Short mmCIF file of C-alpha atoms and ligand atoms in Angstrom, two decimals:
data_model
loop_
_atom_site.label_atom_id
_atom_site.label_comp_id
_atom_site.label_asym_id
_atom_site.label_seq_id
_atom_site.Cartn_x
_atom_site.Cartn_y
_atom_site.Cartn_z
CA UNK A 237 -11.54 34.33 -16.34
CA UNK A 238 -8.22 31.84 -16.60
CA UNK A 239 -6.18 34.79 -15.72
CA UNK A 240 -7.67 35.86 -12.76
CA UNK A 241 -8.04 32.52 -11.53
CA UNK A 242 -4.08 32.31 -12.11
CA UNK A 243 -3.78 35.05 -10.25
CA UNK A 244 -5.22 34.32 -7.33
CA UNK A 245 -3.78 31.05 -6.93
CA UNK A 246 -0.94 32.41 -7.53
CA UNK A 247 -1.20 35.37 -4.80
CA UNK A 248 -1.82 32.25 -2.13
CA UNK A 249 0.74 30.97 -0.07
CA UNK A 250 2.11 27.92 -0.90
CA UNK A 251 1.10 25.94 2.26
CA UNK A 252 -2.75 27.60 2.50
CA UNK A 253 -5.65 27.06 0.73
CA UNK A 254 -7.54 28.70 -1.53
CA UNK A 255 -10.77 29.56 0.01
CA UNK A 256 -11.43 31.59 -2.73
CA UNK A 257 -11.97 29.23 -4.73
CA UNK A 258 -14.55 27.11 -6.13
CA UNK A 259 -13.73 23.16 -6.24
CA UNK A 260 -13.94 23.38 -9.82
CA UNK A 261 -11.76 26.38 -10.30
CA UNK A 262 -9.60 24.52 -8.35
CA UNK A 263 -9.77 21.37 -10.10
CA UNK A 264 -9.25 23.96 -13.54
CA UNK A 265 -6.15 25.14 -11.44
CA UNK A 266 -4.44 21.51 -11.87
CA UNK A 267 -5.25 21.52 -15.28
CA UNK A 268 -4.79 25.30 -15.66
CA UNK A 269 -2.67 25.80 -19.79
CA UNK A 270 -1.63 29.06 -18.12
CA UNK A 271 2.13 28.91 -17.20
CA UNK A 272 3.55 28.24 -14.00
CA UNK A 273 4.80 31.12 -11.98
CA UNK A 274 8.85 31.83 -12.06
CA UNK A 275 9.45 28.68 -10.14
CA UNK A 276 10.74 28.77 -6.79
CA UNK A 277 12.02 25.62 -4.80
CA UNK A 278 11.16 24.90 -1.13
CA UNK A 279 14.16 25.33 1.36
CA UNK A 280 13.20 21.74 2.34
CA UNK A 281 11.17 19.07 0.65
CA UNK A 282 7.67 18.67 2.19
CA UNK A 283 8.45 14.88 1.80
CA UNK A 284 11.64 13.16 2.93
CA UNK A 285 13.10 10.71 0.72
CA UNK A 286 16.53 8.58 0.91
CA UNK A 287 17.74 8.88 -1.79
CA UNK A 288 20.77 5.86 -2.90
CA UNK A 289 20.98 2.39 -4.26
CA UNK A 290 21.34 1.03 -0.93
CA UNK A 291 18.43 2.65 0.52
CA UNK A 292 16.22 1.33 -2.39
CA UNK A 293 17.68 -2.30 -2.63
CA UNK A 294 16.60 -2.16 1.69
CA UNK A 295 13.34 -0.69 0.57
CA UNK A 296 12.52 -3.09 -2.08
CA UNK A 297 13.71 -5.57 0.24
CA UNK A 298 11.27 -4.82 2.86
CA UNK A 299 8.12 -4.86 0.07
CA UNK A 300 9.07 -8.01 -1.58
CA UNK A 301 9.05 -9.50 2.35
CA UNK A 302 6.00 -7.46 3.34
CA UNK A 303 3.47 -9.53 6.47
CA UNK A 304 0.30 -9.50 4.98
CA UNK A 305 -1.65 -8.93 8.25
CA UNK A 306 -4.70 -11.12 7.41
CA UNK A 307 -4.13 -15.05 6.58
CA UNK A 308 -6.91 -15.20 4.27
CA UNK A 309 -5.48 -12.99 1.84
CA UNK A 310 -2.58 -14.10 -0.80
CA UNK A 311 -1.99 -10.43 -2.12
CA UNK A 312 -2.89 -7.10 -1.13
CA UNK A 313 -4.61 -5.49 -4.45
CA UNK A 314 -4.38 -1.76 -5.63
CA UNK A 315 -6.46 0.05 -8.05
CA UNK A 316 -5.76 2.49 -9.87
CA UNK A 317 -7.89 4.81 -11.33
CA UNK A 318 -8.26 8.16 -13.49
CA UNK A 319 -8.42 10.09 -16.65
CA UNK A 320 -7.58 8.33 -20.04
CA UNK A 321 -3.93 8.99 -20.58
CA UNK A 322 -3.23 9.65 -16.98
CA UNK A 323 -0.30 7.36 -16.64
CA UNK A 324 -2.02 4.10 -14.85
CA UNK A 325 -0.46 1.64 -17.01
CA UNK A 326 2.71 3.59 -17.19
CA UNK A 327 2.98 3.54 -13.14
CA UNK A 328 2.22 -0.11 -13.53
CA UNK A 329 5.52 -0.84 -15.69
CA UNK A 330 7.31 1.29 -14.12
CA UNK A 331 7.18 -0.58 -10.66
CA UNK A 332 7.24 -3.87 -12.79
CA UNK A 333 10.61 -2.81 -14.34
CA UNK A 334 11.87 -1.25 -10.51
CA UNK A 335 11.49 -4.42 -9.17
CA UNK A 336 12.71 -6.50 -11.98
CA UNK A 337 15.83 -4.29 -12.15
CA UNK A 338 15.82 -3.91 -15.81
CA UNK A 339 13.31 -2.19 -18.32
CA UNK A 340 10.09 -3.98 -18.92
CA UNK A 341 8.48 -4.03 -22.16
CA UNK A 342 5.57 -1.53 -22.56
CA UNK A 343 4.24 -2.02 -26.31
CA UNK A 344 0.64 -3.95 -25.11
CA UNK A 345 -0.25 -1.67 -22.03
CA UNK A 346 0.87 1.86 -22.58
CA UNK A 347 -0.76 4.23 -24.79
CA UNK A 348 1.70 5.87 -27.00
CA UNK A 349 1.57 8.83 -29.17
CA UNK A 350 -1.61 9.10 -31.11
CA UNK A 351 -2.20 5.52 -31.11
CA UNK A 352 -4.89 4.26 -28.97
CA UNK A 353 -3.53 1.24 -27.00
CA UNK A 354 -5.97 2.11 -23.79
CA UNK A 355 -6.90 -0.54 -20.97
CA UNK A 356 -10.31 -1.87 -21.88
CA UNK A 357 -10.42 -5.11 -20.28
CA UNK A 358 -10.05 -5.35 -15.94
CA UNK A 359 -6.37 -6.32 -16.12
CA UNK A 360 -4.63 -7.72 -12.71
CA UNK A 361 -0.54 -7.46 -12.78
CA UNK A 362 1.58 -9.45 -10.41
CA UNK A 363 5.61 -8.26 -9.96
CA UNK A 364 8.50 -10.82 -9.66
CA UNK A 365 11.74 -9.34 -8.37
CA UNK A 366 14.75 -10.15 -10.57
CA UNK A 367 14.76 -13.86 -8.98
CA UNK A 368 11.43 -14.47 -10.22
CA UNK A 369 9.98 -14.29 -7.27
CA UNK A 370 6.44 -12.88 -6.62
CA UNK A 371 5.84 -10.00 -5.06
CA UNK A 372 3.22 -9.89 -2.55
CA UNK A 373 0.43 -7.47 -4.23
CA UNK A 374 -1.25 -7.13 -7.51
CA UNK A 375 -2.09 -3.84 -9.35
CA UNK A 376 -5.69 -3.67 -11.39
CA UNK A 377 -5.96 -1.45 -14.03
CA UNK A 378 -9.16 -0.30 -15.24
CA UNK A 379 -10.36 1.88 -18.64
CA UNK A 380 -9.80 5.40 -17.98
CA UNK A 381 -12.57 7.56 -16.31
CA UNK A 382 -14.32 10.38 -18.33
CA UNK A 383 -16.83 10.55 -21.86
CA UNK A 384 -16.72 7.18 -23.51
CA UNK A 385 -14.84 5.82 -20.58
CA UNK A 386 -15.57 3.29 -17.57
CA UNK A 387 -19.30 3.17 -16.27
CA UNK A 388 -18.21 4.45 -12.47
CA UNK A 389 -20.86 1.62 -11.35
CA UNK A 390 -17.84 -0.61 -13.06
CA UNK A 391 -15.31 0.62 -10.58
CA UNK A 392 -17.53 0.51 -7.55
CA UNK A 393 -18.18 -3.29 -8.81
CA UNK A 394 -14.25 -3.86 -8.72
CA UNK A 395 -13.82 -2.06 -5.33
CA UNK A 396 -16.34 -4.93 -4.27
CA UNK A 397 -14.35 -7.77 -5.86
CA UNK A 398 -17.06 -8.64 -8.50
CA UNK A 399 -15.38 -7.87 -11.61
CA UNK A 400 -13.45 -11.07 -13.28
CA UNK A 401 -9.81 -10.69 -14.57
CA UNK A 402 -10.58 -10.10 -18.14
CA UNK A 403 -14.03 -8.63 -17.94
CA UNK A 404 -14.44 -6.29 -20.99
CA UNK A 405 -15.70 -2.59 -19.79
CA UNK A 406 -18.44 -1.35 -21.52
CA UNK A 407 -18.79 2.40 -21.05
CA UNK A 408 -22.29 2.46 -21.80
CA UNK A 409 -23.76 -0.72 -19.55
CA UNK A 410 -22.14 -1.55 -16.54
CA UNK A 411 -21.58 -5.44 -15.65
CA UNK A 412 -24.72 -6.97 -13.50
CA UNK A 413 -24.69 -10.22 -12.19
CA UNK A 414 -26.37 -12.06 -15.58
CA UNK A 415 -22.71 -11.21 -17.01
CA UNK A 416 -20.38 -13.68 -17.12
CA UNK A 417 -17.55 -11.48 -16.13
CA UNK A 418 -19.23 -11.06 -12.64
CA UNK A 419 -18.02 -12.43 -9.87
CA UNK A 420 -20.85 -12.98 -7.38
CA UNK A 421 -18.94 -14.35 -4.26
CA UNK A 422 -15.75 -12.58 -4.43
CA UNK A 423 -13.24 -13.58 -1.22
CA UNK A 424 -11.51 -11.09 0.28
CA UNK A 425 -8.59 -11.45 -2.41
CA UNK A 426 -11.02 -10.23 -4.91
CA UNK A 427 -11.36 -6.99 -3.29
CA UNK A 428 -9.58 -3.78 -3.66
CA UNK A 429 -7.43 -3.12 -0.22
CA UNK A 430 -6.13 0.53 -1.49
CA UNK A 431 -7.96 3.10 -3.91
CA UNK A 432 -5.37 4.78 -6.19
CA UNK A 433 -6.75 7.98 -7.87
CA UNK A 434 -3.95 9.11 -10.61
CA UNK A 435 -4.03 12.54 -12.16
CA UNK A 436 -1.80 13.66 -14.25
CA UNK A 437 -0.07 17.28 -14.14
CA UNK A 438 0.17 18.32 -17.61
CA UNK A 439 -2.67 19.69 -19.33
CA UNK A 440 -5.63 17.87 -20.77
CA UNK A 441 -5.75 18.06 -24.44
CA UNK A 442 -8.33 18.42 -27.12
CA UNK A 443 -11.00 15.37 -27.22
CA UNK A 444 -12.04 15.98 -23.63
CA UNK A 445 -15.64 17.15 -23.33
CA UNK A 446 -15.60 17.74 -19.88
CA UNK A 447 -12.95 20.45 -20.27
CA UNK A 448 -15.91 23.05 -20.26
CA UNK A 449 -14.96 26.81 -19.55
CA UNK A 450 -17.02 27.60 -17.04
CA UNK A 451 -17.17 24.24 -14.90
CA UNK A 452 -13.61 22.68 -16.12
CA UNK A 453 -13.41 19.15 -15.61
CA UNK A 454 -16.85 18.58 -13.69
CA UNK A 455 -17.81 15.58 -14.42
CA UNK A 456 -14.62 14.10 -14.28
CA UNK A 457 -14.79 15.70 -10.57
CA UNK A 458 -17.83 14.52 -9.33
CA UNK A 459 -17.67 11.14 -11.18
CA UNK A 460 -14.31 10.90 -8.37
CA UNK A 461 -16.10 11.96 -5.67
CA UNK A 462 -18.49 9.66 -6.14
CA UNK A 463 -16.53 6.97 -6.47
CA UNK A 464 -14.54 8.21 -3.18
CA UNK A 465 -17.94 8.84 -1.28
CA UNK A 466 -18.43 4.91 -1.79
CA UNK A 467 -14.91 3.83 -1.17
CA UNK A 468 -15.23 5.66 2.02
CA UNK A 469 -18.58 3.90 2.80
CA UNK A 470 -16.24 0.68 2.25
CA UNK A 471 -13.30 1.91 4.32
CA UNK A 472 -11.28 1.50 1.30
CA UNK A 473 -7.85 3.71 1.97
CA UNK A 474 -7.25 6.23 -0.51
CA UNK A 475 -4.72 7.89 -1.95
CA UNK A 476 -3.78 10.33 -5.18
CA UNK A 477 -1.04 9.61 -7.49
CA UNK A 478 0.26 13.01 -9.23
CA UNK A 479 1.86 11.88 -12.41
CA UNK A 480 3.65 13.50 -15.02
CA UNK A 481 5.84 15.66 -12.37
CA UNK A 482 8.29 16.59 -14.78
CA UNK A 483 5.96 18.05 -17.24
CA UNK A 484 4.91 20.43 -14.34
CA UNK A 485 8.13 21.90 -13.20
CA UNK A 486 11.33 22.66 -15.58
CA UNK A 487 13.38 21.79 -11.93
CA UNK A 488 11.73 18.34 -11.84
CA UNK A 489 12.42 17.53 -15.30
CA UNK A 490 16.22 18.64 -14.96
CA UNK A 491 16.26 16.26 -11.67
CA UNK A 492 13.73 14.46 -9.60
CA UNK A 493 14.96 14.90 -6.52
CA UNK A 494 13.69 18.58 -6.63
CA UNK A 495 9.93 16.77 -6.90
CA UNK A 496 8.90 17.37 -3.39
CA UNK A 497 10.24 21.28 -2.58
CA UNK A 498 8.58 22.15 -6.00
CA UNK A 499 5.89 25.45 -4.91
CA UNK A 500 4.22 24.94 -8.50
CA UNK A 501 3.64 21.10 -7.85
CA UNK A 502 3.19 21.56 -4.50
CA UNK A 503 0.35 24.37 -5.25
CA UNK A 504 -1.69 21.44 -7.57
CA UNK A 505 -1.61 18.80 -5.34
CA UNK A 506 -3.41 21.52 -2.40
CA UNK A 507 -5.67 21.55 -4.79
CA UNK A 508 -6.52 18.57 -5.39
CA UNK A 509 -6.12 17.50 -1.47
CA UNK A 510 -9.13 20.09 -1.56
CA UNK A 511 -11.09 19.00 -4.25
CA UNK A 512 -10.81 15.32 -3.40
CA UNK A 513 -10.96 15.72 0.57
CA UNK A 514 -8.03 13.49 0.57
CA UNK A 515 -5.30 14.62 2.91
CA UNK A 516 -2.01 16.02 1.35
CA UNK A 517 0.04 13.62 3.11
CA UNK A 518 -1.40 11.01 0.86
CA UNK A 519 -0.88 12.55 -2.22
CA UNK A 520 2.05 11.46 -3.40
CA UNK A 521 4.15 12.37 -6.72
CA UNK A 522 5.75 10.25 -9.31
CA UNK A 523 7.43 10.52 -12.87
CA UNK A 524 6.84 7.28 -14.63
CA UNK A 525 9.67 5.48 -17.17
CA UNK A 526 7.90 6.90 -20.64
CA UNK A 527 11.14 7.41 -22.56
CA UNK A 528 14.55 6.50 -20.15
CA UNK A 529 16.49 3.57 -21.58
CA UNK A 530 17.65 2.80 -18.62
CA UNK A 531 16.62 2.43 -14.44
CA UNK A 532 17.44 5.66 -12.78
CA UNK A 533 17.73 5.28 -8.50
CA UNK A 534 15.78 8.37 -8.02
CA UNK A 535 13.10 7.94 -10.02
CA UNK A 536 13.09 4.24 -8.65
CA UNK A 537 13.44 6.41 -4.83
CA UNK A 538 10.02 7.85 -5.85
CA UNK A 539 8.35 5.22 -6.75
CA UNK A 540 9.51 3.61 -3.85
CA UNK A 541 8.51 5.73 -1.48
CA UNK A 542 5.08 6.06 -3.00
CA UNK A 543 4.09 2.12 -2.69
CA UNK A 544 5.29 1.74 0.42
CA UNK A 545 2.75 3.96 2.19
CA UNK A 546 0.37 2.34 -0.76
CA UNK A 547 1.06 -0.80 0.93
CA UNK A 548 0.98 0.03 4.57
CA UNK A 549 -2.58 1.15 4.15
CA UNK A 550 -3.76 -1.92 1.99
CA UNK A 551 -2.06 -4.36 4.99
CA UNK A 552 -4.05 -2.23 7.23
CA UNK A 553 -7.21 -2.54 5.64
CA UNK A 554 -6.89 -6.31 5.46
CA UNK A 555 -6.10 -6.18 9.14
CA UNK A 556 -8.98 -4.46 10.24
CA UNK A 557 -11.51 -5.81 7.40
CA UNK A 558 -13.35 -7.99 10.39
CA UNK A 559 -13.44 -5.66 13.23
CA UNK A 560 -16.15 -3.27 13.95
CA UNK A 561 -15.83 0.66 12.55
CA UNK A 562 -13.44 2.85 14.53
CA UNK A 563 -12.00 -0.17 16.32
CA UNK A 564 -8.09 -0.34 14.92
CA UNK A 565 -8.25 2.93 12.90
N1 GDP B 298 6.29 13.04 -19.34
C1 GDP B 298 5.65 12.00 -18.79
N2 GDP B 298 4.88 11.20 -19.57
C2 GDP B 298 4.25 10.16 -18.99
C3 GDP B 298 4.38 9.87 -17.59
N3 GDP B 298 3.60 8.79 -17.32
C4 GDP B 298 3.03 8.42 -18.48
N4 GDP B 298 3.43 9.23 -19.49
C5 GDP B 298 2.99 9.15 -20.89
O1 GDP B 298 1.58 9.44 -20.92
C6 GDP B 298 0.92 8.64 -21.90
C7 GDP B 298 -0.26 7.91 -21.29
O2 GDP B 298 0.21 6.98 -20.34
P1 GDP B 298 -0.61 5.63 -19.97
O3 GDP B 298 0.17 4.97 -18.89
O4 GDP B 298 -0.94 4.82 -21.18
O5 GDP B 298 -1.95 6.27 -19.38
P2 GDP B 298 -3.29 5.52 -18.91
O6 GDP B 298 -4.30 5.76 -20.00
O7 GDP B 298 -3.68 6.21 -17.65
O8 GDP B 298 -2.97 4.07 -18.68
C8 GDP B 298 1.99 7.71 -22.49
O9 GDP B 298 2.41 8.25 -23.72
C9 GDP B 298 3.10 7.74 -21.46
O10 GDP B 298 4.37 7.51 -22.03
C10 GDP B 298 5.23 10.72 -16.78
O11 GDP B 298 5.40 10.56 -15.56
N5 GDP B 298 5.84 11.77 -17.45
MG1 MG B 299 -3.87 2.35 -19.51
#
C-alpha cells in the first residue's frame, strides 16, 4: 500500500496535484519512511530569496522598525503550533539568536535527544536585537498537538486571547473560565494576529498512535483542520512552517540555498497546501539552528524571509480587526 502510494506521487508532476489521492494518503505522503526519489533540483527556486549579509542586516532592519498598523496593539503575536517534536521551540531560538546575532542558549526550551524537555506551560517570547532593543512581536508556544498532547479547545482559547502567560496545559481538561489561568477580557494584545502550523519533514517515529496504516496521521489531520476551520471563522491569517528541510533533501542539507528548487520538498509541501487548504505561497520552509555553533547568513536568509510575510499578515490583521468582513481584504 506505501509503495503504490510512492508511486503515484511520484509519477505526478511536481507543480500538480494529486487528485488521486486521498487527504490522508496525502498527509501519509509528508510523512511517507519510503525514500525520496533520485532528487532533482528546480531550474529556478519557486521562492526568491536574497541571499547576503547586507540583504539580511536591511531585512532585519526593516522588522525590528516594523508600523504596527493598529495603535492599540504593543506587539503583533504569532502562534505556533504542531506535532510534539516538530521544531516550535527550535524556530523560536533560532529567530531569537538571528536577531541577537549570536547563538542563544537552548537547554530549557528545546527538546533534545530522548529527553523530554517539551513546552507544557503557554510560553510568550519577546526578541531584543543585539542592542537590547525589543522587537516588535512576541512568539507563543504551546504543548505539541497529538495523543497526550494540547486539548485543541486550549489552542482555540489562545487564538481568542484567554489563555494567561504561564497557564499549565492539561491534555485531558481544557482551561474554562473558573481557571485561574483564564483570561476573561483579553485586549486585542492578548490575541493571536498570525496562526503558525509547523510540520516537520522527517518522519514521525515510534510513540505516535495516530501513525495508523490505513488512515496515517488522522487525527493529527483533522485535529488541524479544526483548529484552521475556527481560525478562519476568526480571520486569523495562516500559514505552514515546513521544518526540518535538510532532513528531507541530501541537496538541502549540503546547502540551504537549494531549499526552494528542491522537487522532493517541493512535492510535500503540495501536499500539505492540499490537505490544509492553505495556499502554497504561504507555506514556507525553514531549517532551524539544532546543532551549528555558529550563525550562518543563509539559514538566517530563510528565516528571514519566512517572518517577514509572518509579519505582514499579523500587521494586516490588526489593521483590519475593526472593519466589517471583506472590507480591506
Ligand atoms: N535536523 C533538524 N532538526 C531539527 C530542526 N528543528 C528542530 N530540530 C530538532 O528536533 C527536535 C525537536 O525540536 P523542538 O523545537 O523541541 O520541537 P517542538 O516539540 O515542536 O518544540 C530537537 O532535537 C531539535 O534539535 C531542523 O530544522 N532540522
Ligand atoms: Mg517545544
Amino acid at each position: 500500500m506505501k509503495v503504490k502510494l510512492f508511486l503515484k506521487v511520484a509519477d505526478s508532476t511536481v507543480h500538480g496535484k494529486h487528485p488521486l489521492l486521498t487527504k490522508q494518503e496525502k498527509m501519509g505522503y509528508l510523512w511517507s519512511k519510503e525514500p525520496p526519489p533520485p532528487e532533482q533540483m528546480m531550474e529556478t527556486g519557486w521562492c526568491e530569496i536574497n541571499w547576503g549579509t547586507i540583504q539580511n542586516n536591511e531585512m532585519k532592519k526593516n522588522l525590528r522598525k516594523l508600523q504596527l498598523k493598529n495603535p492599540a496593539v504593543e506587539h503583533l503575536r504569532i502562534l505556533v503550533i504542531g506535532p510534539v517534536r516538530a521544531g516550535k521551540s527550535s524556530f523560536i531560538q533560532s529567530v531569537k539568536s538571528m536577531f541577537k546575532n549570536r547563538m542563544v542558549n537552548a537547554a530549557c526550551t528545546v527538546a533534545a535527544g530522548g529527553c523530554t524537555r517539551y513546552t507544557k506551560k503557554f510560553t510568550t517570547n519577546q526578541f531584543e536585537d543585539e542592542r537590547g532593543n525589543i522587537l516588535p512581536f512576541v512568539i507563543s508556544d504551546v504543548m505539541g498537538l497529538g495523543d497526550s498532547g494540547v486539548h485543541p479547545k486550549d489552542i482555540i482559547s489562545a487564538l481568542k486571547g484567554h489563555l494567561k502567560e504561564g497557564y499549565t496545559f492539561n491534555p485531558v481538561r481544557p482551561c474554562s473560565e473558573e481557571d485561574t489561568g483564564y483570561n476573561s477580557s483579553p485586549t486585542l494584545n492578548d490575541k493571536v494576529h498570525c496562526l503558525v502550523f509547523v510540520i516537520p519533514l522527517d518522519n514521525f517515529t515510534a510513540n505516535n498512535s495516530y501513525a495508523d496504516e490505513r488512515t496515517p496521521h488522522q487525527g493529527l489531520i483533522k485535529t488541524m483542520q479544526d483548529i484552521q476551520h475556527k481560525a478562519c471563522d476568526l480571520r486569523i491569517p495562516q500559514v505552514v512552517i515546513l521544518t526540518k528541510v535538510d532532513l528531507a533533501c541530501p541537496h538541502v542539507k549540503e546547502d540551504i540555498k537549494h531549499v526552494y528548487r528542491s522537487q522532493t520538498i517541493r512535492q510535500k509541501a503540495q501536499a500539505c497546501s492540499d490537505v490544509l487548504e492553505i495556499p502554497i505561497s504561504d507555506i514556507f520552509l525553514v531549517k532551524n539552528y539544532h546543532e551549528e555553533k555558529q550563525l550562518n547568513p543563509d539559514m538566517d536568509a530563510v528565516l528571514l524571509f519566512t517572518l517577514r510575510d509572518i509579519l505582514n499578515y499579523a500587521n494586516d490583521f490588526v489593521e483590519n480587526i475593526n472593519k466589517p468582513e471583506g472590507a480591506g481584504d
